[in-house]
Coordinates of C-alpha atoms and ligand atoms in Angstrom, one line a residue:
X1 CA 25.0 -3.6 9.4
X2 CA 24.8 -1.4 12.3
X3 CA 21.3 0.8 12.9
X4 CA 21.7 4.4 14.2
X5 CA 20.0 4.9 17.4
X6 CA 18.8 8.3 15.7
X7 CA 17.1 6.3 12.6
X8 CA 16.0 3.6 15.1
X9 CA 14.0 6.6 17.0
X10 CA 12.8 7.9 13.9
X11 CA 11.1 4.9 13.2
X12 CA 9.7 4.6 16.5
X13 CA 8.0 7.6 16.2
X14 CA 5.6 8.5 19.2
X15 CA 6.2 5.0 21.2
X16 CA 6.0 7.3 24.7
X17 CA 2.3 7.8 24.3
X18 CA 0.1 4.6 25.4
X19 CA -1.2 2.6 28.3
X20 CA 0.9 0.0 29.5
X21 CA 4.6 0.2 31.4
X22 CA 7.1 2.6 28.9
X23 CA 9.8 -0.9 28.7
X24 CA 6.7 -2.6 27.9
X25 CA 5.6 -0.4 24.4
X26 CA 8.7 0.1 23.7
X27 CA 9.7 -4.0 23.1
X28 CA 6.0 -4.2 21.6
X29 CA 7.2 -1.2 18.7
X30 CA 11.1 -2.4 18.2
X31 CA 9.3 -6.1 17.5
X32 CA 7.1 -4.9 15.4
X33 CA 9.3 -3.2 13.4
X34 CA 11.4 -6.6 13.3
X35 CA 8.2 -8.3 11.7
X36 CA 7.8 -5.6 9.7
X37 CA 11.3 -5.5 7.8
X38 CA 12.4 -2.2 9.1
X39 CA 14.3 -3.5 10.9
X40 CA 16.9 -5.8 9.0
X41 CA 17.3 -9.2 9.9
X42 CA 21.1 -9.6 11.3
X43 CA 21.4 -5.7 11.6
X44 CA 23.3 -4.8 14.8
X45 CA 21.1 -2.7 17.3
X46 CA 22.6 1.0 18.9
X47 CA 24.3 0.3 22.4
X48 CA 21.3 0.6 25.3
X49 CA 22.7 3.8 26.2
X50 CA 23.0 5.5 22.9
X51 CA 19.2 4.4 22.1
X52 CA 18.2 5.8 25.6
X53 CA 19.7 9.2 24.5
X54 CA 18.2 9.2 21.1
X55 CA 15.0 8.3 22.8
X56 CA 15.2 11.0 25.8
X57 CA 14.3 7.9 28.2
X58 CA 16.7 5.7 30.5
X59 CA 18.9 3.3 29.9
X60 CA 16.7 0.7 32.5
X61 CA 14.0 1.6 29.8
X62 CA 15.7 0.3 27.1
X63 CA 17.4 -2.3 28.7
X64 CA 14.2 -4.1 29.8
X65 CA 12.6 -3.7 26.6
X66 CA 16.0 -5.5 24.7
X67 CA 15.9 -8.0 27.7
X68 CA 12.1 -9.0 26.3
X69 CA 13.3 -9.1 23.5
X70 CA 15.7 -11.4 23.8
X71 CA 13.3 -13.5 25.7
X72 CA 10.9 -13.6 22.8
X73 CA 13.8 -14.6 20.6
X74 CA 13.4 -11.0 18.6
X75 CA 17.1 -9.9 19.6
X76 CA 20.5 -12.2 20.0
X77 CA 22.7 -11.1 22.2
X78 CA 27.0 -12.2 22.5
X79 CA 29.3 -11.2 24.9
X80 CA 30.9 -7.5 24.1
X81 CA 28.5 -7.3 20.8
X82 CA 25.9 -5.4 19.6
X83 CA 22.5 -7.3 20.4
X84 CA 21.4 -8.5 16.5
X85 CA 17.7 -8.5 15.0
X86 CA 16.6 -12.1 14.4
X87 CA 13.4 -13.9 14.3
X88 CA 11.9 -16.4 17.0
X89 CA 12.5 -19.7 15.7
X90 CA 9.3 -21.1 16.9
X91 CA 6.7 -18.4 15.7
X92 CA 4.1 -21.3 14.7
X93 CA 2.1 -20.1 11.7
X94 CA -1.1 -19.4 13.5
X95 CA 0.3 -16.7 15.3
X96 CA 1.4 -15.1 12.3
X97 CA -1.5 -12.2 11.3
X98 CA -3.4 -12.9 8.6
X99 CA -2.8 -16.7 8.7
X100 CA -5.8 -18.2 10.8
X101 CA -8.5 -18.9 8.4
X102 CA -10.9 -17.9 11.5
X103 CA -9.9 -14.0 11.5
X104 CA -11.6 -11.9 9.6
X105 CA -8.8 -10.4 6.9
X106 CA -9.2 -6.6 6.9
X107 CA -5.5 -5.8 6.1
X108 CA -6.4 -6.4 2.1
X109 CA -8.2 -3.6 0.8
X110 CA -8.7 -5.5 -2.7
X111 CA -12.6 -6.7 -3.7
X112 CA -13.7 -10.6 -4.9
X113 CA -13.8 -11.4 -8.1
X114 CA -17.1 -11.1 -10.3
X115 CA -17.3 -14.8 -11.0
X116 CA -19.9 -14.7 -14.4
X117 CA -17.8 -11.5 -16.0
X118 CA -14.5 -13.1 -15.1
X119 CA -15.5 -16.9 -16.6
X120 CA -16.7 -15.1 -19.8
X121 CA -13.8 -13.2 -20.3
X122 CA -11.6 -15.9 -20.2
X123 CA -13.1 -18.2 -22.2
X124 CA -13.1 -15.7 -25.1
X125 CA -9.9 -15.2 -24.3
X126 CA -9.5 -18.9 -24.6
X127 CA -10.7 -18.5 -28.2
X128 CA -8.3 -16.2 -29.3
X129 CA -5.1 -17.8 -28.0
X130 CA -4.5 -19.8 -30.6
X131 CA -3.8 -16.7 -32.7
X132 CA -0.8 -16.0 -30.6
X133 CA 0.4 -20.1 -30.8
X134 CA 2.7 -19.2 -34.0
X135 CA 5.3 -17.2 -31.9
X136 CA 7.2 -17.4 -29.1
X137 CA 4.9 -16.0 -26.1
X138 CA 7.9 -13.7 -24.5
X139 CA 6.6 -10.0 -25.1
X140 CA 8.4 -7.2 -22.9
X141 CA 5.8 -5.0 -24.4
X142 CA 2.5 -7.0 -23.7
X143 CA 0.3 -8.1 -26.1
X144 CA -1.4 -5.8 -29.1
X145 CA -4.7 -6.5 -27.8
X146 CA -4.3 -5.3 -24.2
X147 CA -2.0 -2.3 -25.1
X148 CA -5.2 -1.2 -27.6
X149 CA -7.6 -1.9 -25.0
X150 CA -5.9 0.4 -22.6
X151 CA -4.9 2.5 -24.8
X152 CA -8.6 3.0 -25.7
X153 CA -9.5 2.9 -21.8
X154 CA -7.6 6.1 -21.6
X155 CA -8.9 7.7 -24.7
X156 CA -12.9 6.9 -23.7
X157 CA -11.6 8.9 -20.7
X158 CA -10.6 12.1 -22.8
X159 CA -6.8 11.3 -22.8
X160 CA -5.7 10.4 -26.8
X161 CA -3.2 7.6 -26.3
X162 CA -1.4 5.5 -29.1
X163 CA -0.8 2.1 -28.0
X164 CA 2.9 2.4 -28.3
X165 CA 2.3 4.8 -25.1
X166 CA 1.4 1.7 -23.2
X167 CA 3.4 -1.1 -21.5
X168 CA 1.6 -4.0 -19.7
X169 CA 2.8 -5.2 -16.5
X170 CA 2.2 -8.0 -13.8
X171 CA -0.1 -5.7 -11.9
X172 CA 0.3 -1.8 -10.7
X173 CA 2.7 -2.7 -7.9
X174 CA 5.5 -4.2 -10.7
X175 CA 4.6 -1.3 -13.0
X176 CA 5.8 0.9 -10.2
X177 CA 8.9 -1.1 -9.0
X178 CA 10.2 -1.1 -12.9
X179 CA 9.8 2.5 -12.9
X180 CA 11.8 3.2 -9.6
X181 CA 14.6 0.3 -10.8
X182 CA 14.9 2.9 -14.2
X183 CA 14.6 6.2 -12.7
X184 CA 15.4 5.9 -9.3
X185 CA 19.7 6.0 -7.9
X186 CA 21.0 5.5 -4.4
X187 CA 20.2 8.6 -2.6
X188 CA 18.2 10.3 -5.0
X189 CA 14.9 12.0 -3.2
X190 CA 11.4 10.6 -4.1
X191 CA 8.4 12.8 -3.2
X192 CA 5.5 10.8 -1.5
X193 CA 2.3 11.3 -0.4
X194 CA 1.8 10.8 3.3
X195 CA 0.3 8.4 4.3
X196 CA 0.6 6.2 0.9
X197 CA 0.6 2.9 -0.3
X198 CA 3.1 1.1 1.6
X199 CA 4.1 -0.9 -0.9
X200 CA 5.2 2.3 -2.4
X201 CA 7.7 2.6 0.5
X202 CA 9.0 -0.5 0.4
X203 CA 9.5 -0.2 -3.3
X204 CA 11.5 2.9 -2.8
X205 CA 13.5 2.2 0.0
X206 CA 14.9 -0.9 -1.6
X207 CA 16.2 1.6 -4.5
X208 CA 17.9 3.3 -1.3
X209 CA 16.0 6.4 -2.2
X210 CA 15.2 9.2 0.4
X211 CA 11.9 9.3 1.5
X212 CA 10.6 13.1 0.9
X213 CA 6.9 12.9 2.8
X214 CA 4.1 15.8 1.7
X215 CA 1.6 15.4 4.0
X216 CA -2.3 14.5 2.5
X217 CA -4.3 16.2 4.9
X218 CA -8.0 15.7 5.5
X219 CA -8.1 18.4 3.5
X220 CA -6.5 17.1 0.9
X221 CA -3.1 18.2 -1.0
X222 CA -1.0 21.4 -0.5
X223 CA 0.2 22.6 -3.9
X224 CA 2.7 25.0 -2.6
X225 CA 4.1 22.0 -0.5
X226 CA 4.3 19.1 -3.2
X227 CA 5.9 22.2 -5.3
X228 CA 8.7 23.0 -3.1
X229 CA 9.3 19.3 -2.7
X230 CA 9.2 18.6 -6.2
X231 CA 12.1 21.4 -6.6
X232 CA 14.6 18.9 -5.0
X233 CA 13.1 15.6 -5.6
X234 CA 14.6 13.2 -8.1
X235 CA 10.9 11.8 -8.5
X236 CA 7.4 12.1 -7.5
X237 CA 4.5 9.3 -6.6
X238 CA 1.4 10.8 -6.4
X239 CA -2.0 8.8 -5.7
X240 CA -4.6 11.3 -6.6
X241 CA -7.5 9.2 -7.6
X242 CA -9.4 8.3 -4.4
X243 CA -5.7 8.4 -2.8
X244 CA -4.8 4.6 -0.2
X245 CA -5.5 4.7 2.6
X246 CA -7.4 8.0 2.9
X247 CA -10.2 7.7 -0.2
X248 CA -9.2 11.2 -0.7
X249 CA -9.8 12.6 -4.5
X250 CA -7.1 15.5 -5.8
X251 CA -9.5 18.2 -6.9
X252 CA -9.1 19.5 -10.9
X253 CA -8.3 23.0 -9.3
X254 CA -5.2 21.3 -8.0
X255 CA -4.6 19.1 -10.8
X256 CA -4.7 21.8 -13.0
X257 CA -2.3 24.2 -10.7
X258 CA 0.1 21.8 -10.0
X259 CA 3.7 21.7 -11.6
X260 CA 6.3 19.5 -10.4
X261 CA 9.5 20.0 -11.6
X262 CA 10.6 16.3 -11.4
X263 CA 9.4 13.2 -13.1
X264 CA 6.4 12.0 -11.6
X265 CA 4.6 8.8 -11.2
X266 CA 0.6 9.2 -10.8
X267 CA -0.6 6.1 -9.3
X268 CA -4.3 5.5 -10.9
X269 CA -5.3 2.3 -9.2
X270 CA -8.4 3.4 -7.8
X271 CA -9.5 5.9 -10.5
X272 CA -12.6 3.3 -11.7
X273 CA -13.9 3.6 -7.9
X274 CA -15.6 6.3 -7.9
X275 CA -18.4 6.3 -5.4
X276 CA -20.1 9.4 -4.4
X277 CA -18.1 12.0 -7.6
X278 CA -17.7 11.6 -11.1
X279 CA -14.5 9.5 -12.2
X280 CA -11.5 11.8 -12.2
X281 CA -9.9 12.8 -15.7
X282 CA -6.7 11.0 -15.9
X283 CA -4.6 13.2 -14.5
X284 CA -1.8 13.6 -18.1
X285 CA -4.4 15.6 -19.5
X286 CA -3.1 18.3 -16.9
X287 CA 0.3 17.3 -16.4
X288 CA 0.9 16.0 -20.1
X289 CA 4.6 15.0 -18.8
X290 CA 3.1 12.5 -15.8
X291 CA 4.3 9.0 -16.3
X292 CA 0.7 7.0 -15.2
X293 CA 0.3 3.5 -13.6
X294 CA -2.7 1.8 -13.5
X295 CA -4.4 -1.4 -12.7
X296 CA -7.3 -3.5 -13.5
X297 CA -6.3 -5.4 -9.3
X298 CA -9.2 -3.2 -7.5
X299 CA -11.8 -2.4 -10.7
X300 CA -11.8 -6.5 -11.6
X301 CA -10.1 -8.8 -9.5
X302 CA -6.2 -8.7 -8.2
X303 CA -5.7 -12.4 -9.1
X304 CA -5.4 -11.1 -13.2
X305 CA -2.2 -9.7 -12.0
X306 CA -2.3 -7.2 -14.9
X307 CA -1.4 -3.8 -14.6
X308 CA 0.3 -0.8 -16.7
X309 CA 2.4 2.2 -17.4
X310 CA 1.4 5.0 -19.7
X311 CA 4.5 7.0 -20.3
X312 CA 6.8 8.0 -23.5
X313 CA 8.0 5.0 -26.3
X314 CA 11.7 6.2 -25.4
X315 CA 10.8 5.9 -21.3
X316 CA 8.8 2.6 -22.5
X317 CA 11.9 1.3 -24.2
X318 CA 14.6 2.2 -21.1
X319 CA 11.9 -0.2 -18.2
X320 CA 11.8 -2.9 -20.9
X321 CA 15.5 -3.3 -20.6
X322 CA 15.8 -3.0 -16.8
X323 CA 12.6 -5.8 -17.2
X324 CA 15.0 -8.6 -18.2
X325 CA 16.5 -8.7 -15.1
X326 CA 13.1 -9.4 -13.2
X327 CA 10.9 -11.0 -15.6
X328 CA 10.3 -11.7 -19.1
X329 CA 6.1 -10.6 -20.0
X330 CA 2.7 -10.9 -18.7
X331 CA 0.9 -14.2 -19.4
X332 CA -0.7 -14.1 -22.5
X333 CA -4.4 -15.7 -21.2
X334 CA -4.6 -13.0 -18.3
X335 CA -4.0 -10.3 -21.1
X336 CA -6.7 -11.5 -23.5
X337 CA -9.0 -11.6 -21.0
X338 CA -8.0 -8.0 -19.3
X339 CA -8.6 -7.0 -22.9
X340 CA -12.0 -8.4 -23.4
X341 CA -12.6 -6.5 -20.1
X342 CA -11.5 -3.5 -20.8
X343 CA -13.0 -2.9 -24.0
X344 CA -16.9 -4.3 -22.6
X345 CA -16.1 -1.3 -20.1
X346 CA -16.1 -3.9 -17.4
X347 CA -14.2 -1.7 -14.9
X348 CA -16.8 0.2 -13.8
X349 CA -19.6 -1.9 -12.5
X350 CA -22.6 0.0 -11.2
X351 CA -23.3 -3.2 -9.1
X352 CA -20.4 -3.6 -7.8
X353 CA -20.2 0.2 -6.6
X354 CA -23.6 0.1 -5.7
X355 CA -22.6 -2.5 -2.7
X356 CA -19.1 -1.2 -2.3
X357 CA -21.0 2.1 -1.2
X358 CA -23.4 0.2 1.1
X359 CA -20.5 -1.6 2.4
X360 CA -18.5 1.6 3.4
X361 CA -21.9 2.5 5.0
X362 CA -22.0 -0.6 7.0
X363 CA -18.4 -0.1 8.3
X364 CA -19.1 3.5 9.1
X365 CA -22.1 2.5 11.2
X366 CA -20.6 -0.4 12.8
X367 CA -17.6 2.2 13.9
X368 CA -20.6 4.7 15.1
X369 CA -21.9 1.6 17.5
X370 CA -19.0 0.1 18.7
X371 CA -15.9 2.2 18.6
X372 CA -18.2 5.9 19.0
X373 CA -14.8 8.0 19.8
X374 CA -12.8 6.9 16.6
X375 CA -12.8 9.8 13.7
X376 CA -13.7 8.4 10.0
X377 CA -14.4 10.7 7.8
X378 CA -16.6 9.2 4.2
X379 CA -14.2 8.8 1.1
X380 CA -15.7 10.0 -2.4
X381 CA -14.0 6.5 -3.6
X382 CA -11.6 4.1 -3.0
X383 CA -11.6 1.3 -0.7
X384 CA -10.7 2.3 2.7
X385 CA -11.7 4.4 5.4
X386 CA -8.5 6.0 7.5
X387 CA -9.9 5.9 10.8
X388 CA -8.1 8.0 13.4
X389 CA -8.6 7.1 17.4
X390 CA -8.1 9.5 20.3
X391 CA -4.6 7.6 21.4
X392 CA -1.8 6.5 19.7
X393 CA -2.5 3.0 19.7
X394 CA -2.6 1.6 16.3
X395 CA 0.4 -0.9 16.3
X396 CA -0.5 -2.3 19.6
X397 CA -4.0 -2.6 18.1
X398 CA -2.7 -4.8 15.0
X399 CA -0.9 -7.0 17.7
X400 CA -3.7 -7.9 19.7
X401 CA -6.6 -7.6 17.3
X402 CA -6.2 -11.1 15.6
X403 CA -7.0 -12.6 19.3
X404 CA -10.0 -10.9 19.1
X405 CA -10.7 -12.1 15.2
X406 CA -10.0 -9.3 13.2
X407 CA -6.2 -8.4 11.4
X408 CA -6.1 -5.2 10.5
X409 CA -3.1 -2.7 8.6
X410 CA -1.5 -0.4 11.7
X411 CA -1.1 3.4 10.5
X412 CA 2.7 3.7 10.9
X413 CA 2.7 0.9 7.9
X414 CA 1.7 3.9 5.6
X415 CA 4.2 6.6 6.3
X416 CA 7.8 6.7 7.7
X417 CA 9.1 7.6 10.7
X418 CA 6.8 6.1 13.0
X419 CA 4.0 8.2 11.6
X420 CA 0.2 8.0 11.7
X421 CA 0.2 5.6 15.4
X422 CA -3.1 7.1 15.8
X423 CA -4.6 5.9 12.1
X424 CA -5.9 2.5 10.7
X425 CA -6.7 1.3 7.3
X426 CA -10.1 -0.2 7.0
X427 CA -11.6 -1.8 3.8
X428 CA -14.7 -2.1 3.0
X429 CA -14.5 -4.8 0.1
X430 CA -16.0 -7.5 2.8
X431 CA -19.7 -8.6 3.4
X432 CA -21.1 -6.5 5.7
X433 CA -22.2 -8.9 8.4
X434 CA -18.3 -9.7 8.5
X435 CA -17.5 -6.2 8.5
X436 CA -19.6 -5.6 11.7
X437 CA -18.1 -8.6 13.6
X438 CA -14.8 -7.2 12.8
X439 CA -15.7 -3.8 14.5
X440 CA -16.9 -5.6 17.4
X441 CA -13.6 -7.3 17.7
X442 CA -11.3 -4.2 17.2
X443 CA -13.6 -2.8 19.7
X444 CA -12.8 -5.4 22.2
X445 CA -9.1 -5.6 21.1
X446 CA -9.4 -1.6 22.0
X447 CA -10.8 -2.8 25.6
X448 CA -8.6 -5.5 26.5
X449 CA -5.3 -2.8 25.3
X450 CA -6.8 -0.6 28.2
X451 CA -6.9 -3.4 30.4
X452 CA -2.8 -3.6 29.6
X453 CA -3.0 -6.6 27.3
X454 CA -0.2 -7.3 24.8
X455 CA -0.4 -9.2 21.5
X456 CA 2.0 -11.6 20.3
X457 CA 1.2 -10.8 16.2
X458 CA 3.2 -9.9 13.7
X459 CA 2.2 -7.3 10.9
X460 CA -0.4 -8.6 8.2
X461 CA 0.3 -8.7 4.6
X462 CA -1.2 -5.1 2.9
X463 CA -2.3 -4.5 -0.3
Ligands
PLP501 C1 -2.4 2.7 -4.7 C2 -2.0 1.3 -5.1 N1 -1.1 1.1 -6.1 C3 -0.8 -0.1 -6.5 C4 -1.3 -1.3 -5.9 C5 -0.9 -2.6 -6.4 O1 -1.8 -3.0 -7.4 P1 -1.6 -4.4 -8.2 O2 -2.4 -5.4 -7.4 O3 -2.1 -4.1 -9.5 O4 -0.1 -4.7 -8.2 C6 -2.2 -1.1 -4.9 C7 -2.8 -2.3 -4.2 O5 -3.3 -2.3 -3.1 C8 -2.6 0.2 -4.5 O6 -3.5 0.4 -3.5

């Protein structure tokens, strides 16, 4: 498959900007996208020349950068071909981000789990299993007891839900790649927040959807924008509840304005979170046609792997056919337990926000000390702070940071089109002496950037 020069410059975005010789950052942002997968592996890259117009620089620019390329093994190159993405052979495992048990992991915004809740939980749900021995264990559905339990979650909340409203899943990111296998075509338009979840992205542009970005400001969300968009959108995905990366909450003066005239997806992963405002109303009590995700991955623990969608019995029915080409249920154990969970109110933990809140403050001080000139404003919720620094700098960052002992999410991994290289993503869901040692070390990663050091890393695994 041949790459356009045009889309390739989309995705670079802002590479000009940045220390460091212009051949130089741009090898550093085509590799990245490489490790990355935005580039395709085997895809044929546009002639040096047709790149250097799309780019507005000159063809000795791009041909140095594809010459280091090549070198690094990134690029394969025959005589009177296209040069082809590939992948360096040799990339041992420790230069791979996120991969050194030594560096401190901050590309997973995702908390541990509560040990003592967890073991109980399990172990009644150990008791009941037996119950469920007499038939066969496949259920596209999920399990009475979870769908009641949710169904109830919602209800405690304000939103009446029958349990035939509810569908369990293998976590909030499978909820949402079932919905976009049923509702989304080739070409069809899907609204997104930007930045968002960029497994959100991914999820979308493997339907071969068009990306249609709204930004989220600091501000928050522009009605009349997400309105417009929605006109010619097939479907919308919406993160209002303490919104990743930015911690941002949708206001109820926007919730209740908003109409969208598509289908759309509200992603409530985060809604348990709430740190410094009251928990959001689920957001079908304004928009009673929303289709809602959710997920017990950031409220309990991500290893449960359990997650939902609350939508219609007849949408319900159309994702459990498109699920037998995936997957076949949820494990019943995980289900049991979720349930248990769920209906002890287990989600919301005032321990566990109580040091999730003194966690963010740690980060936000250690940022104050060390890196004094980078922006990040306090989220009502969530897990993340968006930091934004003076430069654009952020994938180059993520390169060289694990050599300082830190991996962190770059900003363009949250938006398209090279977007946000002035952003990162940083959870607070670690211990806060670890969280200040990983400051330190983005701060010296920042130094040793100015100094023109490059970083041989590839992206880390987000979530
Ligand atoms: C907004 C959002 N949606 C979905 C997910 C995926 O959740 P799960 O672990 O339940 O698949 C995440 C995880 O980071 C997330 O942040």
């Amino acid at each position: 498959m041949k790459v356009a020069s045009h889309a390739v410059a989309r995705m670079l975005g802002t590479w000009q900007e940045g220390p460091g010789p212009a051949h130089q950052r741009l090898s550093d942002r085509l590799r990245l996208l490489v490790l990355d997968g935005r580039l395709s592996l085997g895809s044929a890259m546009p002639s040096e020349r047709d790149l250097a117009v799309a780019l507005s620089t000159s063809r000795t620019t791009v041909g140095a950068a594809y010459r280091t390329l090549v070198e690094h093994g990134y690029l394969a190159t025959r005589a009177r071909a296209r040069a082809t993405v590939r992948l360096p052979d040799d990339t041992p495992p420790e230069r791979r981000a996120g991969t050194d048990p030594a560096t401190i992991d901050l590309s997973f915004a995702a908390p541990p789990a509560p040990v003592e809740i967890l073991h109980a939980a399990f172990a009644a749900a150990l008791e009941q299993l037996p119950r469920h021995f007499e038939r066969h264990g496949y259920d596209r559905s999920g399990t009475a007891e979870l769908r009641e339990a949710v169904a109830h979650w919602y209800e405690r909340r304000g939103l009446p839900t029958p349990p035939d409203h509810i569908l369990i899943t293998n976590g909030a990111q499978h909820a949402l790649a079932l919905l976009a296998r049923t509702l989304v075509s080739p070409r069809d338009k899907v609204l997104i927040d930007h930045p968002t979840y960029p497994h959100a992205i991914s999820t979308f542009t493997a339907a071969r959807a068009r990306l249609l970005p709204v930004a989220v400001a600091p501000s928050g969300w522009d009605t009349a924008q997400l309105q417009a968009a929605g006109r010619i959108a097939s479907l919308a995905y919406l993160i209002p509840d303490f919104h990743n990366p930015t911690g941002l909450c949708m206001p109820a003066s926007v919730r209740q304005s908003l109409r969208l005239a598509c289908p759309t997806v509200i992603d409530e992963t985060m809604t348990d979170l709430a740190l410094d405002t009251a928990s959001p109303e689920p957001f079908a009590m304004h928009m009673p046609t929303a289709i809602s995700i959710g997920s017990v991955s950031k409220s309990i623990w991500g290893g449960l792997r359990i997650g939902w969608i609350r939508a219609t019995p007849s949408l319900l029915e159309r994702v459990q056919q498109t699920r037998y080409a995936t997957d076949l249920g949820t494990p019943v154990v995980e289900q049991l337990a979720t349930a248990v969970l769920l209906n002890e109110g287990r989600t919301q933990r005032p321990g566990a926000l109580q040091q999730l809140r003194s966690q963010r403050d740690t980060l936000r001080q250690a940022l104050t000390e060390h890196l004094p000139h980078v922006h990040a404003p306090q989220p009502a919720g969530g897990l993340t702070l968006w930091a934004t620094f003076p430069q654009p700098i952020s994938s180059r960052l993520a390169a060289i940071a694990p050599d300082h002992g830190v991996s962190i999410a770059a900003g363009p991994r949250f938006g398209i089109g090279g977007a946000f290289e002035r952003n990162i993503r940083l959870p607070y869901t670690l211990p806060p002496s670890q969280l200040t040692q990983a400051i330190r070390g983005l701060a010296q990663a920042e130094q040793a950037l100015t100094r023109g050091a490059t970083g041989a890393h590839g992206p880390a695994p987000v979530a």
